[in-house]
Amino acid sequence: MFFSGDPSTRKRIDLGGRSSKERDRKNLLEQTRLERNRRMWLRQQNSAAIKIQKCYRGRKVVRNEQSKLREKCHKIYGKYCQNLDRSAFGPDSDFLRQFLFFFNAENNDDVLALVNICRLLQQFVQQSGDVVRLFSGLDYSSTCPLVNYRVKQLVYTCIRALHQNRNQLKDQFLLVPEESSVTAIPLLEVLVLLIDIKLPWSCKIVGHMFQNNAFGLLREIILTAKDDVDNRIYPAKGSSLERVLTVVMCHIGQKPCICSYFDPRYDFSSQILTIPFLWNAFPDLRQVCFVLILFYGSFFFIWVISGR
C-alpha cells in the first residue's frame, strides 16, 4: 500500500498506556471536583452573608431599643438620673435593668448618669445603713438570684466605665474618698461598698469579676495611673482605688470566702500583685498583704506566688 499523503489515517499509539477515553474521564472528574468546590464556596459565601446581615440587623434593633429606653429613662429620672429615689434600686423596679441594658461606656452622658447613680446609692445606704435591704427589700432569700445578677452587672459596669475612660480619669484614681466631686471616686467607692466580704453576694461578685477578666481591666487602670504616681512625691494613702484592691484582697485565703477561681493566669494575684510599682502607689495595700501573710502563714504566700 502506497502513502496517500494523509497522516490522519495512520494509527496513533499512546506510549503512556492510556487511551483517550481514560483522559476524558480524568478531565471530567477534575472538572466535576472543581465545580463541586465552587458550589460549596458559593454556599459558604451565602451563609456568611446571611449571618453578617442577621447580626447587623440584630445589632441595629438592639441599638434602636437602647435609644428608646434611654429616652424613656431620661423622661422619668432625668438626663443624669438625678430624680432617682430609693425604690429605683429595689427588686420591683425595672430601672437598673433598663439602665444597664442601654449603658454605653463611650457615651459621656451615660457615664455621668452612672456616676450620679453611684452617688445616690451611697447616700441611700448611709441613710438606711443596710445595702442588702436597699436592693432586695424585706426578704433577700426570695429575691436572691435577681439581686445578685443586678449587683454583679452594676459592679462590672462601673469597672468598664473606669477602664473605657481611664486616660481621661488617670489623675483621679489616687484621690481619697473625700474628693467625691470628681468622676472616678463615686464609681470606685461603690465597688468598695458592694464587694464588702460581709455582704451575702460578695463572693459571687468577685467570681463574676474573675470570669469576665475584670482584674485585667483593673490592671490596665492601675498601669494608666502610673504617670500620676511618678509625679507624686508621697502617694496619697487610702485612695479609693487602693480601697478597691484591699477589699478584693480580703477574699484571698479567708475561710468565709467561697469565691470560684478557674484560671490562675487571670486572678487577682496574677493580674494585680505582679505590677512592679504596686507597693509604691498603694502603701496601705502592702500592709494588708503583710498582715494576711502573718495571719494565714505560708498558705497565703504560696497562693500569691503560684497564682492561686
mmCIF file of C-alpha atoms in Angstrom:
data_model
loop_
_atom_site.group_PDB
_atom_site.id
_atom_site.type_symbol
_atom_site.label_atom_id
_atom_site.label_comp_id
_atom_site.label_asym_id
_atom_site.label_seq_id
_atom_site.Cartn_x
_atom_site.Cartn_y
_atom_site.Cartn_z
ATOM 1 C CA MET A 1 0.000 0.000 0.000
ATOM 2 C CA PHE A 2 1.352 3.365 -1.010
ATOM 3 C CA PHE A 3 1.424 6.525 1.144
ATOM 4 C CA SER A 4 -1.551 8.732 0.305
ATOM 5 C CA GLY A 5 -0.217 11.896 1.921
ATOM 6 C CA ASP A 6 -2.909 11.956 4.631
ATOM 7 C CA PRO A 7 -1.311 11.372 8.064
ATOM 8 C CA SER A 8 -4.703 11.035 9.802
ATOM 9 C CA THR A 9 -5.113 7.546 8.513
ATOM 10 C CA ARG A 10 -2.134 6.371 10.486
ATOM 11 C CA LYS A 11 -2.835 4.551 13.713
ATOM 12 C CA ARG A 12 -1.790 6.501 16.832
ATOM 13 C CA ILE A 13 -0.419 4.703 19.836
ATOM 14 C CA ASP A 14 -0.300 6.305 23.345
ATOM 15 C CA LEU A 15 3.067 5.300 24.731
ATOM 16 C CA GLY A 16 1.806 6.119 28.262
ATOM 17 C CA GLY A 17 -0.551 3.220 28.113
ATOM 18 C CA ARG A 18 -3.718 5.368 28.478
ATOM 19 C CA SER A 19 -6.457 5.688 25.942
ATOM 20 C CA SER A 20 -8.274 8.902 25.050
ATOM 21 C CA LYS A 21 -11.316 7.641 26.947
ATOM 22 C CA GLU A 22 -9.286 7.460 30.152
ATOM 23 C CA ARG A 23 -8.016 11.006 29.647
ATOM 24 C CA ASP A 24 -11.542 12.264 29.070
ATOM 25 C CA ARG A 25 -12.699 10.516 32.248
ATOM 26 C CA LYS A 26 -9.969 12.126 34.359
ATOM 27 C CA ASN A 27 -10.718 15.541 32.906
ATOM 28 C CA LEU A 28 -14.393 15.056 33.645
ATOM 29 C CA LEU A 29 -13.693 14.049 37.244
ATOM 30 C CA GLU A 30 -11.399 17.029 37.738
ATOM 31 C CA GLN A 31 -13.939 19.389 36.229
ATOM 32 C CA THR A 32 -16.658 17.892 38.429
ATOM 33 C CA ARG A 33 -14.477 18.346 41.512
ATOM 34 C CA LEU A 34 -13.809 21.974 40.651
ATOM 35 C CA GLU A 35 -17.498 22.625 40.078
ATOM 36 C CA ARG A 36 -18.358 20.985 43.386
ATOM 37 C CA ASN A 37 -15.781 23.115 45.207
ATOM 38 C CA ARG A 38 -17.111 26.223 43.506
ATOM 39 C CA ARG A 39 -20.687 25.430 44.567
ATOM 40 C CA MET A 40 -19.527 24.745 48.127
ATOM 41 C CA TRP A 41 -17.636 28.057 48.171
ATOM 42 C CA LEU A 42 -20.759 29.875 46.959
ATOM 43 C CA ARG A 43 -22.840 28.209 49.678
ATOM 44 C CA GLN A 44 -20.309 29.275 52.304
ATOM 45 C CA GLN A 45 -20.309 32.814 50.965
ATOM 46 C CA ASN A 46 -24.096 32.972 51.027
ATOM 47 C CA SER A 47 -24.223 31.510 54.530
ATOM 48 C CA ALA A 48 -21.629 34.012 55.776
ATOM 49 C CA ALA A 49 -23.514 36.896 54.152
ATOM 50 C CA ILE A 50 -26.763 35.789 55.803
ATOM 51 C CA LYS A 51 -25.081 35.583 59.217
ATOM 52 C CA ILE A 52 -23.482 39.012 58.798
ATOM 53 C CA GLN A 53 -26.777 40.548 57.725
ATOM 54 C CA LYS A 54 -28.577 38.838 60.600
ATOM 55 C CA CYS A 55 -26.003 40.098 63.101
ATOM 56 C CA TYR A 56 -26.148 43.607 61.652
ATOM 57 C CA ARG A 57 -29.942 43.698 61.750
ATOM 58 C CA GLY A 58 -29.895 42.342 65.298
ATOM 59 C CA ARG A 59 -27.415 44.951 66.487
ATOM 60 C CA LYS A 60 -29.421 47.650 64.739
ATOM 61 C CA VAL A 61 -32.570 46.542 66.545
ATOM 62 C CA VAL A 62 -30.688 46.475 69.859
ATOM 63 C CA ARG A 63 -29.340 49.995 69.310
ATOM 64 C CA ASN A 64 -32.815 51.246 68.483
ATOM 65 C CA GLU A 65 -34.236 49.651 71.626
ATOM 66 C CA GLN A 66 -31.388 51.077 73.681
ATOM 67 C CA SER A 67 -32.095 54.548 72.327
ATOM 68 C CA LYS A 68 -35.788 54.203 73.149
ATOM 69 C CA LEU A 69 -35.047 53.055 76.696
ATOM 70 C CA ARG A 70 -32.503 55.850 77.141
ATOM 71 C CA GLU A 71 -35.056 58.468 76.120
ATOM 72 C CA LYS A 72 -37.688 56.886 78.361
ATOM 73 C CA CYS A 73 -35.274 56.838 81.288
ATOM 74 C CA HIS A 74 -34.351 60.484 80.725
ATOM 75 C CA LYS A 75 -38.014 61.494 80.778
ATOM 76 C CA ILE A 76 -38.719 59.654 84.026
ATOM 77 C CA TYR A 77 -35.492 60.049 86.010
ATOM 78 C CA GLY A 78 -33.752 62.961 84.293
ATOM 79 C CA LYS A 79 -30.843 63.039 81.867
ATOM 80 C CA TYR A 80 -28.351 62.212 84.614
ATOM 81 C CA CYS A 81 -30.779 60.178 86.754
ATOM 82 C CA GLN A 82 -30.924 62.996 89.277
ATOM 83 C CA ASN A 83 -34.560 62.197 90.128
ATOM 84 C CA LEU A 84 -33.900 58.703 91.470
ATOM 85 C CA ASP A 85 -35.355 57.598 94.782
ATOM 86 C CA ARG A 86 -34.711 54.574 96.958
ATOM 87 C CA SER A 87 -37.336 52.448 95.241
ATOM 88 C CA ALA A 88 -35.391 52.556 91.961
ATOM 89 C CA PHE A 89 -32.868 50.088 93.412
ATOM 90 C CA GLY A 90 -35.500 47.706 94.773
ATOM 91 C CA PRO A 91 -36.441 44.334 93.251
ATOM 92 C CA ASP A 92 -39.772 45.625 91.933
ATOM 93 C CA SER A 93 -38.172 48.411 89.904
ATOM 94 C CA ASP A 94 -37.003 47.991 86.309
ATOM 95 C CA PHE A 95 -34.685 50.979 86.460
ATOM 96 C CA LEU A 96 -31.384 49.127 86.921
ATOM 97 C CA ARG A 97 -32.290 46.506 84.334
ATOM 98 C CA GLN A 98 -33.110 49.170 81.767
ATOM 99 C CA PHE A 99 -30.154 51.403 82.568
ATOM 100 C CA LEU A 100 -27.616 48.582 82.453
ATOM 101 C CA PHE A 101 -29.132 47.465 79.141
ATOM 102 C CA PHE A 102 -28.641 50.749 77.311
ATOM 103 C CA PHE A 103 -25.496 51.911 79.128
ATOM 104 C CA ASN A 104 -22.606 52.700 76.808
ATOM 105 C CA ALA A 105 -19.211 53.380 78.375
ATOM 106 C CA GLU A 106 -18.287 55.513 75.357
ATOM 107 C CA ASN A 107 -21.312 57.768 75.872
ATOM 108 C CA ASN A 108 -20.333 60.638 78.160
ATOM 109 C CA ASP A 109 -23.916 61.268 79.297
ATOM 110 C CA ASP A 110 -24.323 57.610 80.269
ATOM 111 C CA VAL A 111 -21.097 57.720 82.282
ATOM 112 C CA LEU A 112 -22.181 60.879 84.105
ATOM 113 C CA ALA A 113 -25.551 59.271 84.821
ATOM 114 C CA LEU A 114 -23.774 56.212 86.242
ATOM 115 C CA VAL A 115 -21.651 58.456 88.453
ATOM 116 C CA ASN A 116 -24.771 60.158 89.791
ATOM 117 C CA ILE A 117 -26.413 56.767 90.384
ATOM 118 C CA CYS A 118 -23.396 55.709 92.429
ATOM 119 C CA ARG A 119 -23.545 58.914 94.474
ATOM 120 C CA LEU A 120 -27.240 58.406 95.210
ATOM 121 C CA LEU A 121 -26.649 54.750 96.055
ATOM 122 C CA GLN A 122 -24.027 55.708 98.627
ATOM 123 C CA GLN A 123 -26.332 58.377 100.006
ATOM 124 C CA PHE A 124 -29.253 55.965 100.420
ATOM 125 C CA VAL A 125 -27.022 53.379 102.103
ATOM 126 C CA GLN A 126 -25.675 55.986 104.511
ATOM 127 C CA GLN A 127 -29.219 56.962 105.421
ATOM 128 C CA SER A 128 -30.508 53.427 105.974
ATOM 129 C CA GLY A 129 -27.296 51.593 106.814
ATOM 130 C CA ASP A 130 -28.457 48.447 105.002
ATOM 131 C CA VAL A 131 -27.364 47.970 101.401
ATOM 132 C CA VAL A 132 -28.860 44.468 101.207
ATOM 133 C CA ARG A 133 -32.359 45.680 102.026
ATOM 134 C CA LEU A 134 -31.983 48.535 99.558
ATOM 135 C CA PHE A 135 -31.584 46.038 96.698
ATOM 136 C CA SER A 136 -33.655 43.110 97.946
ATOM 137 C CA GLY A 137 -36.431 44.623 100.007
ATOM 138 C CA LEU A 138 -37.541 42.852 103.161
ATOM 139 C CA ASP A 139 -36.588 39.310 102.137
ATOM 140 C CA TYR A 140 -33.239 38.754 100.443
ATOM 141 C CA SER A 141 -33.706 34.992 100.166
ATOM 142 C CA SER A 142 -36.758 35.337 97.921
ATOM 143 C CA THR A 143 -35.077 37.795 95.529
ATOM 144 C CA CYS A 144 -31.536 36.453 95.772
ATOM 145 C CA PRO A 145 -30.985 35.487 92.087
ATOM 146 C CA LEU A 146 -32.365 38.790 90.783
ATOM 147 C CA VAL A 147 -30.453 40.909 93.289
ATOM 148 C CA ASN A 148 -27.178 39.061 92.741
ATOM 149 C CA TYR A 149 -27.474 39.472 88.984
ATOM 150 C CA ARG A 150 -28.178 43.195 89.205
ATOM 151 C CA VAL A 151 -25.369 43.842 91.664
ATOM 152 C CA LYS A 152 -22.892 41.857 89.567
ATOM 153 C CA GLN A 153 -23.848 43.785 86.454
ATOM 154 C CA LEU A 154 -23.644 47.118 88.278
ATOM 155 C CA VAL A 155 -20.161 46.354 89.610
ATOM 156 C CA TYR A 156 -18.874 45.218 86.238
ATOM 157 C CA THR A 157 -20.440 48.247 84.533
ATOM 158 C CA CYS A 158 -18.578 50.567 86.908
ATOM 159 C CA ILE A 159 -15.302 48.799 86.111
ATOM 160 C CA ARG A 160 -15.975 49.035 82.370
ATOM 161 C CA ALA A 161 -16.731 52.740 82.666
ATOM 162 C CA LEU A 162 -13.485 53.347 84.557
ATOM 163 C CA HIS A 163 -11.497 51.283 82.084
ATOM 164 C CA GLN A 164 -13.014 52.864 78.978
ATOM 165 C CA ASN A 165 -12.299 56.377 80.278
ATOM 166 C CA ARG A 166 -9.059 55.596 82.112
ATOM 167 C CA ASN A 167 -6.965 58.031 80.087
ATOM 168 C CA GLN A 168 -9.272 60.917 80.973
ATOM 169 C CA LEU A 169 -9.540 59.853 84.627
ATOM 170 C CA LYS A 170 -5.929 58.854 85.305
ATOM 171 C CA ASP A 171 -5.308 61.862 87.557
ATOM 172 C CA GLN A 172 -8.302 60.894 89.740
ATOM 173 C CA PHE A 173 -7.532 57.267 90.572
ATOM 174 C CA LEU A 174 -5.262 58.088 93.515
ATOM 175 C CA LEU A 175 -7.611 60.587 95.123
ATOM 176 C CA VAL A 176 -9.146 59.879 98.513
ATOM 177 C CA PRO A 177 -12.883 59.200 99.016
ATOM 178 C CA GLU A 178 -13.497 62.690 100.376
ATOM 179 C CA GLU A 179 -12.923 64.121 96.886
ATOM 180 C CA SER A 180 -16.183 62.653 95.626
ATOM 181 C CA SER A 181 -16.928 65.585 93.337
ATOM 182 C CA VAL A 182 -14.754 64.062 90.593
ATOM 183 C CA THR A 183 -15.973 61.341 88.263
ATOM 184 C CA ALA A 184 -13.861 58.350 89.288
ATOM 185 C CA ILE A 185 -14.364 58.402 93.064
ATOM 186 C CA PRO A 186 -18.108 57.528 93.215
ATOM 187 C CA LEU A 187 -17.545 54.613 90.834
ATOM 188 C CA LEU A 188 -14.659 53.272 92.901
ATOM 189 C CA GLU A 189 -16.434 53.765 96.215
ATOM 190 C CA VAL A 190 -19.463 51.812 95.005
ATOM 191 C CA LEU A 191 -17.106 48.942 94.220
ATOM 192 C CA VAL A 192 -15.816 49.121 97.784
ATOM 193 C CA LEU A 193 -19.380 49.191 99.070
ATOM 194 C CA LEU A 194 -20.687 46.236 97.071
ATOM 195 C CA ILE A 195 -17.656 43.910 97.276
ATOM 196 C CA ASP A 196 -17.501 44.037 101.069
ATOM 197 C CA ILE A 197 -16.864 40.482 102.237
ATOM 198 C CA LYS A 198 -19.599 40.815 104.867
ATOM 199 C CA LEU A 199 -22.302 41.051 102.200
ATOM 200 C CA PRO A 200 -24.049 37.836 101.108
ATOM 201 C CA TRP A 201 -23.310 38.372 97.418
ATOM 202 C CA SER A 202 -19.675 39.498 97.677
ATOM 203 C CA CYS A 203 -18.077 36.195 96.659
ATOM 204 C CA LYS A 204 -20.427 35.859 93.709
ATOM 205 C CA ILE A 205 -19.385 39.328 92.548
ATOM 206 C CA VAL A 206 -15.681 38.508 92.827
ATOM 207 C CA GLY A 207 -16.271 35.267 90.931
ATOM 208 C CA HIS A 208 -18.119 37.206 88.235
ATOM 209 C CA MET A 209 -15.229 39.665 88.032
ATOM 210 C CA PHE A 210 -12.841 36.762 87.597
ATOM 211 C CA GLN A 211 -14.895 35.175 84.820
ATOM 212 C CA ASN A 212 -15.131 38.461 82.890
ATOM 213 C CA ASN A 213 -11.458 39.433 83.247
ATOM 214 C CA ALA A 214 -12.288 42.400 85.461
ATOM 215 C CA PHE A 215 -8.909 42.032 87.175
ATOM 216 C CA GLY A 216 -7.265 42.514 83.795
ATOM 217 C CA LEU A 217 -9.247 45.742 83.379
ATOM 218 C CA LEU A 218 -8.196 46.856 86.864
ATOM 219 C CA ARG A 219 -4.594 46.114 85.969
ATOM 220 C CA GLU A 220 -4.796 48.421 82.946
ATOM 221 C CA ILE A 221 -6.438 51.093 85.093
ATOM 222 C CA ILE A 222 -3.553 50.901 87.567
ATOM 223 C CA LEU A 223 -0.956 50.975 84.800
ATOM 224 C CA THR A 224 -2.637 54.029 83.302
ATOM 225 C CA ALA A 225 -2.277 55.802 86.636
ATOM 226 C CA LYS A 226 1.498 55.206 86.594
ATOM 227 C CA ASP A 227 2.305 58.666 85.257
ATOM 228 C CA ASP A 228 0.374 60.280 88.079
ATOM 229 C CA VAL A 229 2.157 58.060 90.594
ATOM 230 C CA ASP A 230 5.552 59.127 89.247
ATOM 231 C CA ASN A 231 4.599 62.786 89.630
ATOM 232 C CA ARG A 232 3.734 62.355 93.307
ATOM 233 C CA ILE A 233 6.500 62.545 95.881
ATOM 234 C CA TYR A 234 4.265 60.998 98.519
ATOM 235 C CA PRO A 235 1.417 58.871 97.164
ATOM 236 C CA ALA A 236 -1.942 59.544 98.740
ATOM 237 C CA LYS A 237 -2.744 56.908 101.337
ATOM 238 C CA GLY A 238 -6.184 55.414 101.454
ATOM 239 C CA SER A 239 -7.087 56.289 97.880
ATOM 240 C CA SER A 240 -10.336 54.898 96.533
ATOM 241 C CA LEU A 241 -8.527 52.643 94.079
ATOM 242 C CA GLU A 242 -6.403 51.269 96.905
ATOM 243 C CA ARG A 243 -9.565 50.614 98.906
ATOM 244 C CA VAL A 244 -10.980 48.613 95.998
ATOM 245 C CA LEU A 245 -7.853 46.472 95.794
ATOM 246 C CA THR A 246 -7.844 45.987 99.555
ATOM 247 C CA VAL A 247 -11.445 44.813 99.732
ATOM 248 C CA VAL A 248 -10.820 42.363 96.892
ATOM 249 C CA MET A 249 -7.668 41.073 98.573
ATOM 250 C CA CYS A 250 -9.721 40.300 101.660
ATOM 251 C CA HIS A 251 -11.272 37.467 99.635
ATOM 252 C CA ILE A 252 -7.913 35.732 99.309
ATOM 253 C CA GLY A 253 -7.416 32.741 101.553
ATOM 254 C CA GLN A 254 -10.110 33.571 104.093
ATOM 255 C CA LYS A 255 -12.406 30.764 105.194
ATOM 256 C CA PRO A 256 -15.697 32.658 104.865
ATOM 257 C CA CYS A 257 -14.802 33.337 101.251
ATOM 258 C CA ILE A 258 -16.279 30.925 98.700
ATOM 259 C CA CYS A 259 -15.050 32.676 95.566
ATOM 260 C CA SER A 260 -14.649 30.497 92.490
ATOM 261 C CA TYR A 261 -11.386 30.578 90.536
ATOM 262 C CA PHE A 262 -10.920 28.944 87.167
ATOM 263 C CA ASP A 263 -7.690 30.099 85.565
ATOM 264 C CA PRO A 264 -4.815 31.349 87.760
ATOM 265 C CA ARG A 265 -3.497 33.454 84.878
ATOM 266 C CA TYR A 266 -6.389 35.882 85.254
ATOM 267 C CA ASP A 267 -6.936 36.014 89.008
ATOM 268 C CA PHE A 268 -6.102 38.821 91.412
ATOM 269 C CA SER A 269 -2.588 37.728 92.308
ATOM 270 C CA SER A 270 -1.507 37.231 88.688
ATOM 271 C CA GLN A 271 -3.062 40.415 87.341
ATOM 272 C CA ILE A 272 -2.599 42.852 90.241
ATOM 273 C CA LEU A 273 0.126 41.697 92.622
ATOM 274 C CA THR A 274 2.604 41.335 89.759
ATOM 275 C CA ILE A 275 2.563 45.062 88.955
ATOM 276 C CA PRO A 276 6.089 46.333 89.758
ATOM 277 C CA PHE A 277 5.214 49.721 91.263
ATOM 278 C CA LEU A 278 2.147 48.485 93.140
ATOM 279 C CA TRP A 279 3.542 48.884 96.667
ATOM 280 C CA ASN A 280 4.862 52.380 95.961
ATOM 281 C CA ALA A 281 1.494 53.521 94.683
ATOM 282 C CA PHE A 282 -0.531 51.769 97.389
ATOM 283 C CA PRO A 283 1.443 51.586 100.646
ATOM 284 C CA ASP A 284 -1.570 50.512 102.715
ATOM 285 C CA LEU A 285 -2.132 47.552 100.420
ATOM 286 C CA ARG A 286 1.351 46.312 101.248
ATOM 287 C CA GLN A 287 0.478 46.333 104.932
ATOM 288 C CA VAL A 288 -2.717 44.378 104.280
ATOM 289 C CA CYS A 289 -0.770 41.805 102.294
ATOM 290 C CA PHE A 290 1.805 41.535 105.081
ATOM 291 C CA VAL A 291 -0.922 41.040 107.702
ATOM 292 C CA LEU A 292 -2.532 38.306 105.610
ATOM 293 C CA ILE A 293 0.805 36.538 105.311
ATOM 294 C CA LEU A 294 1.285 36.711 109.079
ATOM 295 C CA PHE A 295 -2.254 35.565 109.800
ATOM 296 C CA TYR A 296 -2.541 32.789 107.238
ATOM 297 C CA GLY A 297 1.116 31.883 107.109
ATOM 298 C CA SER A 298 2.618 30.061 104.186
ATOM 299 C CA PHE A 299 -0.762 29.301 102.595
ATOM 300 C CA PHE A 300 -1.314 32.892 101.534
ATOM 301 C CA PHE A 301 2.306 33.296 100.415
ATOM 302 C CA ILE A 302 2.098 30.179 98.236
ATOM 303 C CA TRP A 303 -1.283 31.367 96.920
ATOM 304 C CA VAL A 304 0.237 34.685 95.826
ATOM 305 C CA ILE A 305 3.343 33.144 94.293
ATOM 306 C CA SER A 306 1.548 30.360 92.443
ATOM 307 C CA GLY A 307 -1.362 32.495 91.304
ATOM 308 C CA ARG A 308 -3.967 30.601 93.330
#
